[in-house]
C-alpha positions as CSV (number, residue, x, y, z in Angstrom):
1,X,-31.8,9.6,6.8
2,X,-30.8,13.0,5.2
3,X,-29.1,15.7,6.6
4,X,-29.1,19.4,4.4
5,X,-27.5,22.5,5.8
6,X,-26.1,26.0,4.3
7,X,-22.7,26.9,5.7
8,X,-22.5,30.9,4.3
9,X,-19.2,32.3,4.4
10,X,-19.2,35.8,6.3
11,X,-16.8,38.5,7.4
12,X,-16.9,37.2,10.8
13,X,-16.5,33.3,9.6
14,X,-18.8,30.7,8.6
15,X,-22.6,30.7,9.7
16,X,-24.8,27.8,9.7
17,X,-28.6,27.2,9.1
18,X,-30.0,24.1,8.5
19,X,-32.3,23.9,5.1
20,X,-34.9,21.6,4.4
21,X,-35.4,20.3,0.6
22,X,-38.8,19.4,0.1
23,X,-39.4,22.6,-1.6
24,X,-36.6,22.4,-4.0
25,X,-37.0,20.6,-7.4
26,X,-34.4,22.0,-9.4
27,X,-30.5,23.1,-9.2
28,X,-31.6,26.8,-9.6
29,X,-34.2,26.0,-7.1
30,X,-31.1,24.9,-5.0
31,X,-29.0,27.8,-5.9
32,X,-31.9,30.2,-5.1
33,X,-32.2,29.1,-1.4
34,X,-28.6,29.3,-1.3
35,X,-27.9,32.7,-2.1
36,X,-30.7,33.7,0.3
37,X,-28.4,32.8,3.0
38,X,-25.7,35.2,2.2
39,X,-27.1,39.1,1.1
40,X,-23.4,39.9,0.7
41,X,-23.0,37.4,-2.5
42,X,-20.6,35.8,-0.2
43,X,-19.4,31.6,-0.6
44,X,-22.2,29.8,0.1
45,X,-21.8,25.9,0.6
46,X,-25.2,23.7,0.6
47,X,-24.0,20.0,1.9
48,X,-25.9,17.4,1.7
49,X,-25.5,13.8,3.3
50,X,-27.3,10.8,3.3
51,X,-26.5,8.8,5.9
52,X,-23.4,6.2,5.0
53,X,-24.4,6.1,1.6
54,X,-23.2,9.9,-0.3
55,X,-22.6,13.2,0.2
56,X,-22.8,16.2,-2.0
57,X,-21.8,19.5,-1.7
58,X,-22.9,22.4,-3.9
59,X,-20.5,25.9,-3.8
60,X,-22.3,29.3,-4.4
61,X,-19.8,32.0,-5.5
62,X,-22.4,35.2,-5.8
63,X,-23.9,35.1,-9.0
64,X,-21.9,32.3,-10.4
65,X,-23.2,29.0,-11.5
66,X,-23.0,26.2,-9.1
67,X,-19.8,23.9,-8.1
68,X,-20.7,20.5,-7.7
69,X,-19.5,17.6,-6.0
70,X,-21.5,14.4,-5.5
71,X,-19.3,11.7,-3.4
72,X,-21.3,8.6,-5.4
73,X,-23.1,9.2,-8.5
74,X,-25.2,6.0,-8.1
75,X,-25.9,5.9,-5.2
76,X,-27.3,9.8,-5.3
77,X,-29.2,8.9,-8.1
78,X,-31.7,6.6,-6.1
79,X,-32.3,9.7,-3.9
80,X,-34.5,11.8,-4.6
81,X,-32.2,14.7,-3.2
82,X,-29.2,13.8,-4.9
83,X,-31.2,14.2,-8.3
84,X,-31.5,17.5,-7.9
85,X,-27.4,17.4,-7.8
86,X,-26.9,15.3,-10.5
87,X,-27.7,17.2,-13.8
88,X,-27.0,16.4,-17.0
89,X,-23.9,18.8,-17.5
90,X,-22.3,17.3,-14.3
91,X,-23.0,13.5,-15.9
92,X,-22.0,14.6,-19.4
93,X,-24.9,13.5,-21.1
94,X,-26.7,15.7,-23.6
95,X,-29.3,18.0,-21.7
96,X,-32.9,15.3,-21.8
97,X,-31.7,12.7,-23.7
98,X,-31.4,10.2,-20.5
99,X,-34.7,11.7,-18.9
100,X,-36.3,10.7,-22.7
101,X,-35.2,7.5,-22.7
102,X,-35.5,7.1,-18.9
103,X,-39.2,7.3,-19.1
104,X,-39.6,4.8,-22.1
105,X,-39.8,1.4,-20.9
106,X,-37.8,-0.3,-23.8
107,X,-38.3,-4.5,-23.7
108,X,-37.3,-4.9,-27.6
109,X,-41.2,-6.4,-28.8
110,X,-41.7,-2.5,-29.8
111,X,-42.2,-3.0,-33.5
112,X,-38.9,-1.7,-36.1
113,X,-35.3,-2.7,-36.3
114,X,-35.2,-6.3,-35.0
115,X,-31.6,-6.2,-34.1
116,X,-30.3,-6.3,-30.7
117,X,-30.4,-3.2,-28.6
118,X,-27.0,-4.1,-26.7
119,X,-24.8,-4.4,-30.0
120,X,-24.6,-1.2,-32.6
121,X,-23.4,-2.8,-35.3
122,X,-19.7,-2.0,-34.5
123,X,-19.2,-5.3,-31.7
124,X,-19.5,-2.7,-28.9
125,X,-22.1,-3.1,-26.2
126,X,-24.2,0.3,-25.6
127,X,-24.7,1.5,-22.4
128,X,-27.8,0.5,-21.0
129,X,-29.5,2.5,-17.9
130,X,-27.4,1.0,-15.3
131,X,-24.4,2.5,-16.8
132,X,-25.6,6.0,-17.3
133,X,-24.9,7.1,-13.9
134,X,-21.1,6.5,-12.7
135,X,-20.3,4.3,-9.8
136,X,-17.9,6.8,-7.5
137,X,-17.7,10.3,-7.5
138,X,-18.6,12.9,-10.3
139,X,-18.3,16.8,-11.0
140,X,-15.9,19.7,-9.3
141,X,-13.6,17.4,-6.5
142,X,-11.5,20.7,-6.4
143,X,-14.9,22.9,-5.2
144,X,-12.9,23.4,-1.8
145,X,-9.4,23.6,-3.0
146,X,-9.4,27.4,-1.6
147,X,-11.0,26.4,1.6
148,X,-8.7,23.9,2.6
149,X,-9.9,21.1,1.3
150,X,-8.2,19.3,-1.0
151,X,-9.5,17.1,-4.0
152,X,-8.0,14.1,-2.9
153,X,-8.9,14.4,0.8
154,X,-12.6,15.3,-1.0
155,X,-12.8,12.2,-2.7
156,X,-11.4,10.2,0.3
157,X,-14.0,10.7,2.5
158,X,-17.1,8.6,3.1
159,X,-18.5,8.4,6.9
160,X,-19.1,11.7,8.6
161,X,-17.8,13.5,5.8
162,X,-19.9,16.6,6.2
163,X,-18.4,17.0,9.6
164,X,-14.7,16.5,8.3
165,X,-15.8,19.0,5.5
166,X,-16.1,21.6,8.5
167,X,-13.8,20.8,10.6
168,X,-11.7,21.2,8.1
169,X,-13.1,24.9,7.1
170,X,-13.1,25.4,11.0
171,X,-17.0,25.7,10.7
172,X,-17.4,22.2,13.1
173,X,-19.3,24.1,15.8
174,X,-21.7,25.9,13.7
175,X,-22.1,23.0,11.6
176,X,-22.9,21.1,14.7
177,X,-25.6,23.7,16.2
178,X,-27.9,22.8,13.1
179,X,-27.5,19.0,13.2
């Protein structure tokens, strides 16, 4: 089960509105429906939980480009959600190269060089699929330093984390008007 909401940072403190994704495809797509929220180009946080398995959350600053923070890189990656978070920049892979090869499905009969994918030559294995996508968390763990969140408390957190998240920015009660 998923659970999306905006949290927009105002002069008169945090305001909440629950979001729903099915619209949005793409990290600008994300960052669109983000800055919507706030007119002011005020902080805008989009978090995003799946139940007991991640959590991400994405920090507009105006016109900025995204923050992001994904609690579990692998297991965001089997969600169709958390693909939207997980670009290539945040993985630190070249922008299409794993999408290319994702969609090839590679067995070693395809005709050419008959030696063996996992070894280049050098006695190193090459990362195969599974690794391409870290286990644990990836991108900005310092996205709420400011807000009172620090990286290490971030990175700590697992179950009910969105509701620690604002507790923590003292945005609970909105938070909890959306849920």
């Amino acid at each position: 089960m998923y659970f999306a909401a905006l949290l927009a940072r105002t002069e008169d403190g945090w305001e909440a509105s629950d979001t729903e994704l099915d619209d949005v495809e793409t990290l600008s797509d994300l960052a669109d429906l983000a800055r919507e929220a706030s007119p002011d180009e005020d902080t805008v946080l989009v978090l995003i939980e799946q139940e007991d398995s991640w959590f991400g959350v994405v920090r507009i600053d105006g016109e900025e480009d995204p923050r992001i923070f994904v609690s579990d890189a692998s297991a965001a990656a089997r969600s169709s959600y958390g693909e939207i978070l997980l670009t290539d920049e945040l993985l630190g892979r070249d922008p299409g190269d794993a999408d290319d090869l994702d969609a090839l499905d590679l067995d070693g009969t395809e005709d050419g060089d008959d030696e063996s994918d996992e070894d280049d030559g050098d006695g190193v294995e090459s990362a195969g699929p599974a690794e391409a996508v870290p286990h644990g968390p990836v991108g900005d763990a310092g996205i709420l330093d400011d807000l009172g969140v620090g990286e290490k408390e971030l990175k700590s957190l697992f179950s009910d984390a969105l509701t620690e998240i604002a507790e923590s920015l003292g945005a609970s009660e909105v938070l909890e008007t959306v849920r």
